[in-house]
Coordinates of C-alpha atoms and ligand atoms in Angstrom, one line a residue:
M1 CA -0.1 -0.2 -0.3
T2 CA 1.5 2.7 -1.2
R3 CA -0.9 6.0 0.1
P4 CA -3.1 5.6 3.9
L5 CA -6.1 4.2 3.7
L6 CA -8.8 6.3 4.5
L7 CA -11.0 3.9 5.8
G8 CA -10.7 0.3 7.7
C9 CA -13.4 -1.3 7.3
I10 CA -14.0 -5.6 9.2
A11 CA -16.9 -6.5 7.9
D12 CA -18.6 -10.1 9.5
D13 CA -19.2 -12.1 6.5
F14 CA -18.5 -11.7 3.0
T15 CA -21.6 -10.9 1.2
G16 CA -21.9 -7.9 4.1
A17 CA -18.4 -7.4 2.7
T18 CA -19.2 -6.8 -0.9
D19 CA -22.7 -4.8 0.1
L20 CA -20.6 -2.3 2.0
A21 CA -17.5 -1.7 -0.9
N22 CA -20.8 -1.6 -3.1
N23 CA -21.6 0.9 -0.8
L24 CA -18.2 2.7 -0.5
V25 CA -17.5 2.9 -4.4
R26 CA -20.9 4.4 -5.3
A27 CA -20.3 7.1 -3.1
G28 CA -16.5 7.3 -5.5
M29 CA -13.8 5.3 -3.5
Q30 CA -11.7 2.7 -4.7
V31 CA -12.4 -1.0 -2.6
V32 CA -10.9 -3.6 -2.1
Q33 CA -12.5 -6.4 -0.2
T34 CA -10.5 -9.1 0.8
I35 CA -11.6 -12.3 2.1
G36 CA -10.2 -12.7 5.5
V37 CA -6.4 -11.2 7.0
P38 CA -4.7 -9.9 3.7
R39 CA -1.5 -12.4 3.9
A40 CA 0.0 -10.9 0.4
P41 CA 0.1 -7.4 -0.6
V42 CA -2.9 -5.7 -1.5
D43 CA -3.6 -2.6 -4.2
S44 CA -3.6 0.8 -3.7
V45 CA -7.0 2.1 -2.5
D46 CA -8.7 4.7 -0.6
A47 CA -10.5 1.5 1.2
V48 CA -10.2 -2.2 2.1
V49 CA -12.4 -4.6 3.1
V50 CA -11.3 -7.6 5.6
A51 CA -14.5 -9.6 5.1
L52 CA -14.0 -12.3 7.8
K53 CA -16.9 -15.2 8.8
S54 CA -17.0 -14.0 12.1
R55 CA -20.4 -13.8 12.8
T56 CA -22.2 -17.1 13.8
I57 CA -18.6 -18.1 15.6
P58 CA -18.1 -18.3 18.9
A59 CA -17.7 -14.8 20.4
A60 CA -13.5 -14.7 21.8
E61 CA -12.8 -16.3 18.0
A62 CA -14.5 -13.5 16.1
V63 CA -12.7 -11.4 18.9
A64 CA -9.8 -12.9 18.1
Q65 CA -10.0 -12.1 14.0
S66 CA -11.3 -9.2 14.9
L67 CA -8.7 -7.7 16.6
A68 CA -6.8 -9.3 13.8
A69 CA -7.6 -7.7 10.8
L70 CA -7.8 -4.4 13.1
Q71 CA -4.0 -4.4 13.2
W72 CA -3.3 -5.2 9.9
L73 CA -5.9 -2.2 8.6
Q74 CA -4.3 0.2 11.1
A75 CA -0.6 -0.8 9.7
Q76 CA -1.4 0.5 6.6
G77 CA -1.4 3.9 8.9
C78 CA -6.0 4.0 8.5
S79 CA -7.4 5.7 11.5
Q80 CA -11.0 5.7 11.5
F81 CA -12.7 2.3 10.6
Y82 CA -16.0 1.0 10.4
F83 CA -17.1 -3.0 11.9
K84 CA -19.6 -3.8 9.1
V85 CA -23.1 -6.3 10.4
C86 CA -26.3 -6.9 9.0
S87 CA -28.7 -5.1 8.3
T88 CA -30.7 -7.4 10.6
F89 CA -28.5 -7.3 12.8
D90 CA -28.0 -10.3 12.3
S91 CA -26.4 -12.0 15.7
T92 CA -26.1 -15.4 18.1
P93 CA -27.9 -14.6 21.7
Q94 CA -24.3 -14.2 22.9
G95 CA -22.8 -11.6 19.8
N96 CA -21.0 -11.0 17.9
I97 CA -21.7 -7.1 17.7
G98 CA -21.3 -6.1 21.0
P99 CA -17.9 -8.6 22.1
V100 CA -16.4 -7.5 19.0
A101 CA -17.4 -3.4 18.9
E102 CA -16.4 -3.3 23.1
A103 CA -13.1 -5.3 21.5
L104 CA -12.5 -2.7 18.7
L105 CA -13.0 0.0 21.0
Q106 CA -10.7 -1.1 23.6
A107 CA -8.1 -1.5 20.7
L108 CA -8.7 2.3 19.4
G109 CA -8.1 3.4 23.4
A110 CA -12.2 4.6 22.7
D111 CA -14.6 4.7 25.1
F112 CA -18.2 5.5 22.2
C113 CA -19.2 4.1 19.4
C114 CA -22.4 5.1 17.0
V115 CA -24.6 2.2 16.2
T116 CA -27.2 1.7 13.5
P117 CA -28.0 -1.0 11.1
A118 CA -30.1 1.7 8.9
F119 CA -30.4 0.9 5.3
P120 CA -33.2 2.7 3.6
E121 CA -32.5 2.0 0.0
N122 CA -32.9 -1.6 1.1
A123 CA -35.8 -0.8 3.8
R124 CA -33.8 -1.0 6.4
T125 CA -35.0 2.2 9.2
V126 CA -34.7 2.1 12.8
Y127 CA -36.9 4.2 14.8
K128 CA -36.8 4.8 17.9
G129 CA -34.8 2.2 18.2
H130 CA -36.8 -0.2 17.0
L131 CA -36.0 -1.7 13.0
F132 CA -37.7 -1.6 10.6
V133 CA -37.5 -4.0 7.5
G134 CA -40.5 -3.1 4.2
D135 CA -43.0 -2.5 6.1
V136 CA -42.9 -5.3 9.3
L137 CA -40.5 -4.5 12.8
L138 CA -37.6 -7.0 12.2
S139 CA -39.4 -9.6 14.9
E140 CA -41.9 -9.5 12.6
S141 CA -40.0 -10.2 9.4
G142 CA -39.0 -12.9 8.0
M143 CA -35.4 -12.8 10.1
R144 CA -37.5 -14.7 13.0
Q145 CA -37.2 -18.0 11.2
H146 CA -33.5 -17.9 10.2
P147 CA -31.5 -21.2 9.9
L148 CA -29.0 -19.9 12.5
T149 CA -29.0 -16.4 13.8
P150 CA -33.3 -15.9 14.5
M151 CA -34.5 -12.4 15.0
T152 CA -37.4 -12.0 17.4
D153 CA -36.4 -8.4 19.0
A154 CA -36.6 -5.0 17.2
N155 CA -35.8 -3.3 19.3
L156 CA -31.8 -2.8 19.0
V157 CA -31.6 -1.1 22.6
R158 CA -32.3 -4.1 24.9
V159 CA -30.9 -6.0 21.4
M160 CA -26.8 -5.0 21.9
Q161 CA -27.2 -4.4 25.4
A162 CA -28.3 -8.3 26.3
Q163 CA -24.5 -8.7 25.1
S164 CA -22.5 -5.6 25.8
R165 CA -20.8 -5.0 29.1
G166 CA -20.7 -1.1 28.5
R167 CA -24.4 1.1 28.8
V168 CA -26.2 1.1 25.7
G169 CA -28.6 4.6 24.5
L170 CA -30.0 5.5 22.2
I171 CA -29.9 8.7 19.6
E172 CA -33.4 9.5 18.1
H173 CA -34.4 10.8 15.2
A174 CA -35.3 14.4 16.0
V175 CA -31.6 14.9 17.1
V176 CA -30.6 13.8 13.5
R177 CA -33.3 15.1 11.6
A178 CA -31.1 18.2 13.5
G179 CA -28.3 17.9 11.0
A180 CA -24.2 17.0 12.2
G181 CA -24.3 19.4 14.6
P182 CA -26.7 17.9 17.4
L183 CA -25.6 14.9 17.1
R184 CA -22.2 16.0 17.8
A185 CA -23.8 17.7 21.1
R186 CA -26.4 14.1 21.6
I187 CA -22.9 11.8 21.1
A188 CA -20.7 14.3 23.3
Q189 CA -23.7 14.0 26.4
L190 CA -24.1 10.4 26.1
R191 CA -20.4 9.5 26.6
G192 CA -20.3 12.3 29.5
E193 CA -22.9 10.0 30.6
G194 CA -20.6 7.2 30.3
V195 CA -23.2 5.2 27.5
R196 CA -20.5 3.3 24.9
F197 CA -22.7 2.4 22.0
G198 CA -26.0 5.2 20.9
I199 CA -27.7 2.9 18.2
V200 CA -28.8 5.4 16.4
D201 CA -32.4 6.0 14.2
A202 CA -32.6 6.4 10.7
V203 CA -35.3 6.6 8.2
A204 CA -34.1 8.5 5.2
D205 CA -30.8 8.5 3.1
A206 CA -30.5 12.5 4.1
D207 CA -30.6 10.8 7.9
L208 CA -27.3 8.9 6.8
L209 CA -25.6 11.8 5.6
A210 CA -26.3 13.6 8.3
L211 CA -24.6 11.6 10.9
G212 CA -21.6 9.9 8.4
E213 CA -20.7 14.2 8.6
A214 CA -21.3 13.6 12.4
L215 CA -18.7 10.9 12.4
R216 CA -15.8 13.1 10.4
D217 CA -13.8 12.3 13.6
A218 CA -15.1 8.8 15.4
P219 CA -12.9 6.3 15.4
L220 CA -15.6 3.3 15.1
V221 CA -18.8 2.3 13.5
V222 CA -21.1 -0.6 13.0
A223 CA -23.1 -0.1 10.9
G224 CA -24.5 -2.0 8.3
S225 CA -23.5 -1.1 5.1
G226 CA -25.9 2.1 4.8
V227 CA -23.7 5.0 6.3
A228 CA -20.4 4.0 4.0
I229 CA -22.6 6.6 1.7
A230 CA -21.8 8.7 3.3
L231 CA -18.3 9.5 4.6
P232 CA -16.1 9.2 1.4
R233 CA -17.1 12.6 1.0
N234 CA -15.6 13.3 4.4
H235 CA -12.4 13.3 2.1
G236 CA -13.7 15.0 -0.6
L237 CA -14.3 12.7 -2.7
A238 CA -18.2 12.0 -5.0
P239 CA -19.5 9.3 -7.1
R240 CA -17.5 8.2 -10.4
P241 CA -18.4 5.5 -12.3
E242 CA -15.0 4.4 -13.8
A243 CA -14.0 3.2 -9.7
A244 CA -16.5 0.3 -10.7
A245 CA -14.8 -0.7 -13.7
L246 CA -14.5 -4.8 -14.3
P247 CA -12.6 -6.3 -17.1
P248 CA -14.6 -8.1 -19.8
A249 CA -17.4 -11.4 -18.8
G250 CA -17.0 -14.8 -20.7
G251 CA -17.2 -18.8 -19.8
L252 CA -20.4 -20.4 -18.2
R253 CA -22.7 -19.1 -16.4
A254 CA -24.4 -20.5 -12.6
I255 CA -25.7 -19.9 -9.3
V256 CA -25.5 -22.0 -6.1
S257 CA -27.5 -20.7 -3.0
G258 CA -27.8 -22.2 0.6
S259 CA -30.1 -19.0 1.6
C260 CA -33.0 -20.3 3.1
S261 CA -34.2 -16.1 3.1
Q262 CA -37.9 -15.3 1.8
A263 CA -35.7 -13.4 -0.8
T264 CA -34.1 -15.9 -1.9
Q265 CA -36.9 -18.5 -1.9
A266 CA -38.5 -16.2 -4.2
Q267 CA -35.7 -15.4 -6.7
V268 CA -35.4 -19.5 -6.9
A269 CA -38.8 -19.9 -7.6
D270 CA -38.9 -17.4 -10.0
F271 CA -35.7 -18.7 -11.9
I272 CA -37.3 -22.8 -12.0
A273 CA -40.8 -20.2 -13.4
A274 CA -38.5 -19.0 -16.0
G275 CA -37.7 -22.3 -17.5
G276 CA -33.9 -21.9 -15.9
A277 CA -32.5 -25.9 -15.2
A278 CA -32.5 -26.1 -11.3
R279 CA -30.9 -29.2 -9.0
A280 CA -32.2 -29.1 -5.1
I281 CA -29.8 -30.5 -2.8
D282 CA -31.3 -32.7 0.2
P283 CA -29.6 -32.1 3.3
L284 CA -30.8 -35.0 4.6
Q285 CA -29.5 -37.2 1.3
L286 CA -25.8 -35.5 2.2
A287 CA -25.9 -36.2 5.2
D288 CA -25.6 -40.5 4.4
D289 CA -23.7 -39.5 1.3
R290 CA -22.3 -36.7 0.6
E291 CA -19.7 -37.3 -1.9
G292 CA -22.3 -39.4 -3.8
V293 CA -25.1 -35.8 -4.1
V294 CA -21.6 -33.5 -4.9
R295 CA -20.8 -35.6 -7.6
E296 CA -24.4 -35.9 -9.1
A297 CA -25.0 -32.7 -9.2
L298 CA -21.9 -31.8 -10.5
D299 CA -23.4 -34.8 -13.2
W300 CA -25.8 -32.7 -13.9
A301 CA -24.8 -30.0 -14.5
A302 CA -22.1 -30.7 -16.4
G303 CA -25.0 -31.7 -18.9
E304 CA -27.0 -28.0 -18.4
L305 CA -24.0 -25.9 -18.4
G306 CA -24.0 -25.4 -22.9
H307 CA -27.3 -24.4 -22.0
G308 CA -28.0 -21.9 -20.1
A309 CA -27.0 -20.6 -16.9
V310 CA -27.6 -23.7 -14.0
L311 CA -28.9 -23.0 -10.9
V312 CA -27.5 -25.3 -7.7
Y313 CA -29.8 -25.0 -4.1
S314 CA -30.4 -26.3 -0.5
T315 CA -33.0 -22.9 -0.5
D316 CA -36.4 -24.8 1.6
R317 CA -39.0 -23.4 3.6
P318 CA -38.9 -22.6 7.2
E319 CA -40.5 -26.4 8.0
S320 CA -38.0 -28.4 5.7
V321 CA -35.3 -26.1 7.4
R322 CA -36.4 -27.3 10.8
A323 CA -36.9 -30.6 9.6
V324 CA -33.8 -31.1 8.6
Q325 CA -32.2 -29.6 12.1
E326 CA -34.1 -31.3 14.1
R327 CA -32.3 -34.6 12.9
L328 CA -28.5 -33.0 12.1
G329 CA -28.5 -30.6 14.7
V330 CA -28.5 -26.4 13.6
Q331 CA -24.7 -26.0 13.5
Q332 CA -24.1 -29.2 11.4
A333 CA -27.0 -29.1 9.5
G334 CA -25.3 -25.3 8.1
A335 CA -21.7 -26.2 8.0
L336 CA -22.8 -29.6 5.8
V337 CA -25.1 -27.8 3.5
E338 CA -22.5 -25.2 3.2
D339 CA -19.2 -27.4 3.0
A340 CA -21.4 -29.1 -0.2
L341 CA -22.5 -26.0 -1.5
A342 CA -18.7 -24.6 -1.0
S343 CA -17.9 -28.2 -3.7
I344 CA -20.2 -28.0 -5.6
A345 CA -19.5 -24.5 -7.1
K346 CA -15.6 -25.0 -6.9
G347 CA -16.4 -28.1 -9.8
L348 CA -19.0 -26.1 -11.2
V349 CA -15.6 -23.4 -11.7
Q350 CA -13.3 -25.9 -12.9
R351 CA -16.0 -27.0 -15.5
G352 CA -15.6 -24.3 -16.8
V353 CA -18.3 -21.4 -15.0
R354 CA -16.6 -18.1 -15.3
Q355 CA -19.9 -16.1 -13.8
L356 CA -21.0 -17.2 -10.7
V357 CA -23.7 -16.1 -8.0
V358 CA -23.8 -17.0 -4.4
A359 CA -26.5 -16.7 -2.4
G360 CA -25.7 -16.1 1.2
G361 CA -23.4 -15.2 3.5
E362 CA -23.0 -18.0 5.4
T363 CA -22.4 -19.6 2.0
S364 CA -20.6 -17.4 0.2
G365 CA -17.9 -17.2 2.9
A366 CA -17.5 -21.2 2.7
V367 CA -17.5 -21.0 -1.3
V368 CA -15.0 -18.0 -1.4
Q369 CA -12.4 -19.9 0.7
A370 CA -13.1 -23.5 -1.8
L371 CA -12.4 -21.2 -4.6
G372 CA -9.5 -19.9 -2.6
V373 CA -10.5 -16.3 -3.4
A374 CA -7.5 -13.5 -1.0
Q375 CA -9.3 -10.4 -2.7
M376 CA -12.1 -8.8 -5.2
R377 CA -12.2 -5.9 -7.0
I378 CA -15.6 -4.4 -6.5
G379 CA -18.0 -3.3 -9.5
R380 CA -21.1 -2.7 -10.7
Q381 CA -24.2 -3.0 -8.8
I382 CA -26.5 -5.9 -9.8
D383 CA -29.3 -4.7 -6.9
P384 CA -29.5 -2.0 -4.0
G385 CA -26.2 -4.3 -1.8
V386 CA -24.9 -6.8 -4.5
P387 CA -22.4 -5.4 -7.6
W388 CA -20.4 -7.9 -9.1
C389 CA -16.8 -8.3 -8.2
H390 CA -13.9 -10.4 -9.9
A391 CA -11.0 -12.0 -8.7
A392 CA -8.6 -15.2 -9.4
A393 CA -9.9 -17.9 -7.6
P394 CA -6.2 -20.0 -7.0
A395 CA -7.9 -22.8 -6.4
C396 CA -9.9 -23.4 -10.0
D397 CA -6.4 -21.5 -11.9
A398 CA -9.1 -19.3 -13.3
Q399 CA -10.5 -16.1 -13.1
L400 CA -14.1 -15.3 -12.5
H401 CA -16.5 -12.7 -11.7
L402 CA -18.6 -13.5 -8.4
A403 CA -21.6 -12.1 -7.2
L404 CA -22.2 -12.7 -3.2
K405 CA -25.7 -12.1 -2.4
S406 CA -26.9 -11.9 0.6
G407 CA -30.3 -14.3 1.3
N408 CA -32.2 -10.8 1.9
F409 CA -31.3 -8.6 -0.9
G410 CA -32.4 -8.6 -4.2
S411 CA -35.8 -8.2 -7.3
A412 CA -37.9 -11.6 -7.1
D413 CA -35.7 -11.5 -10.7
F414 CA -32.6 -10.8 -9.4
F415 CA -31.1 -14.4 -11.3
R416 CA -31.3 -13.4 -14.4
K417 CA -30.6 -9.8 -14.1
A418 CA -27.4 -10.2 -13.0
F419 CA -26.0 -12.0 -16.1
A420 CA -28.4 -9.4 -17.9
L421 CA -25.9 -6.9 -16.6
L422 CA -22.4 -8.7 -17.8
A423 CA -24.0 -9.8 -21.1
Ligands
ADP501 N1 -32.1 -26.5 3.7 C1 -31.7 -26.6 4.6 N2 -31.5 -27.5 5.8 C2 -31.2 -26.3 6.8 N3 -29.9 -25.5 6.9 C3 -29.5 -25.6 5.4 C4 -30.9 -25.1 4.0 N4 -30.1 -24.9 3.7 C5 -29.1 -24.4 3.6 N5 -29.1 -23.9 4.4 C6 -28.1 -23.3 6.3 O1 -28.1 -21.9 6.7 C7 -27.4 -20.9 6.7 C8 -27.5 -20.2 5.4 O2 -26.9 -18.7 5.7 P1 -26.7 -18.2 4.5 O3 -26.4 -19.2 3.8 O4 -26.1 -16.8 5.8 O5 -27.8 -17.2 4.2 P2 -29.1 -15.8 4.4 O6 -27.7 -14.9 3.4 O7 -30.2 -16.2 3.8 O8 -28.4 -15.5 5.5 C9 -26.4 -22.4 5.3 O9 -25.2 -22.3 6.9 C10 -26.3 -23.1 5.0 O10 -26.1 -24.0 4.5
LIG502 O1 -26.3 -5.8 5.9 C1 -27.2 -6.7 5.5 O2 -28.0 -6.9 5.1 C2 -26.1 -7.3 4.2 O3 -24.8 -7.0 4.1 C3 -26.0 -9.1 5.5 O4 -25.1 -8.7 6.3 C4 -26.6 -9.7 5.1 O5 -26.4 -11.2 5.3 P1 -26.6 -12.4 4.4 O6 -27.8 -12.7 4.9 O7 -26.9 -13.5 5.5 O8 -26.2 -12.7 3.2

């Protein structure tokens, strides 16, 4: 890195990392996303997003990985840091948002940070500390049935407090709407009261822009990708399309989906209804014969790939996921399916796929690790929160275009739209 980094980011999952990188690129920053803490030199850019797969691992491990990422970012000369969490605040009851945020604050010698998952463009808004997903509270959204991180409380002050040692307060919308000055005053007041985290209301981009301005000198922000729209302008940067340029696309097309979120269910149904070639993976069959299931899926795909995009999916309805989890255990079922889908993705790339969409954050993490991806360049947005990326996949000796789709993101025709954008 030949110039100091303006912003150092740590993301708790891989789709979340591309979502954040996408918003920074759209606001004019050059961004590289790395898979884990970089071991090789990284291009000289404005911001690096270190993508971890730390959302659902034990809290102590999430803390250790996040601190290692922080150290690397500090060594690049960076003095402002962004801990990217999910816009639906996905976390296990033990964390990991609170424990990681507290460890980062301590390592930075700081005593306070703002926290907000608001991302109005994707219908995530926070009002009076309550998170809304579209028109409903988080606790009434599909997130209440998430396979790994069911979210049953929309009150973020309460959720954050339950996983933090320090006190959690609220920065209400009336203050945010009043602008950066009143926001700074409220932050100073909360700090004076010994509060460690301020959940920030935000219902529109204007709120995030005010917050971004107020955070100009803040060492740490804990947020979804929304606040990222406001930080590049603190450095005099403005949107520029060339920030998103990628090499031309070629090769075969595939989708691998391990997300069971509502948006992904609609996307899988849409792809199949439009006549797309699709093959379901049954987790119980996987538990009996992992190698056989992977081999059969790849044999099937080999026969279909020449005719258009293929979809391999474990996406299923909540009742079926629950039945699988009861038989196999929640973590075991998740790991088994992720591992199999990652092997299938690798097999697809070995068979010539060069445009690969992966649906699901944990699933994306498993896939990019199997491909050996170390860093990705961020390209054009397909839908809010999901850009095309370009990466080397050393495990397959290939370069490819990758889209890592958060389970909850994207319109129903996302899969078809994604390939059309690259054509
Ligand atoms: N049919 C299924 N039964 C049980 N677990 C599943 C099934 N399909 C996927 N999973 C697991 O559910 C989790 C989905 O998480 P993720 O990939 O992050 O998707 P999302 O982005 O929607 O949260 C993964 O661990 C995945 O392996
Ligand atoms: O902020 C978001 O909603 C996303 O960027 C994100 O983190 C999604 O995670 P998954 O739903 O697990 O893909």
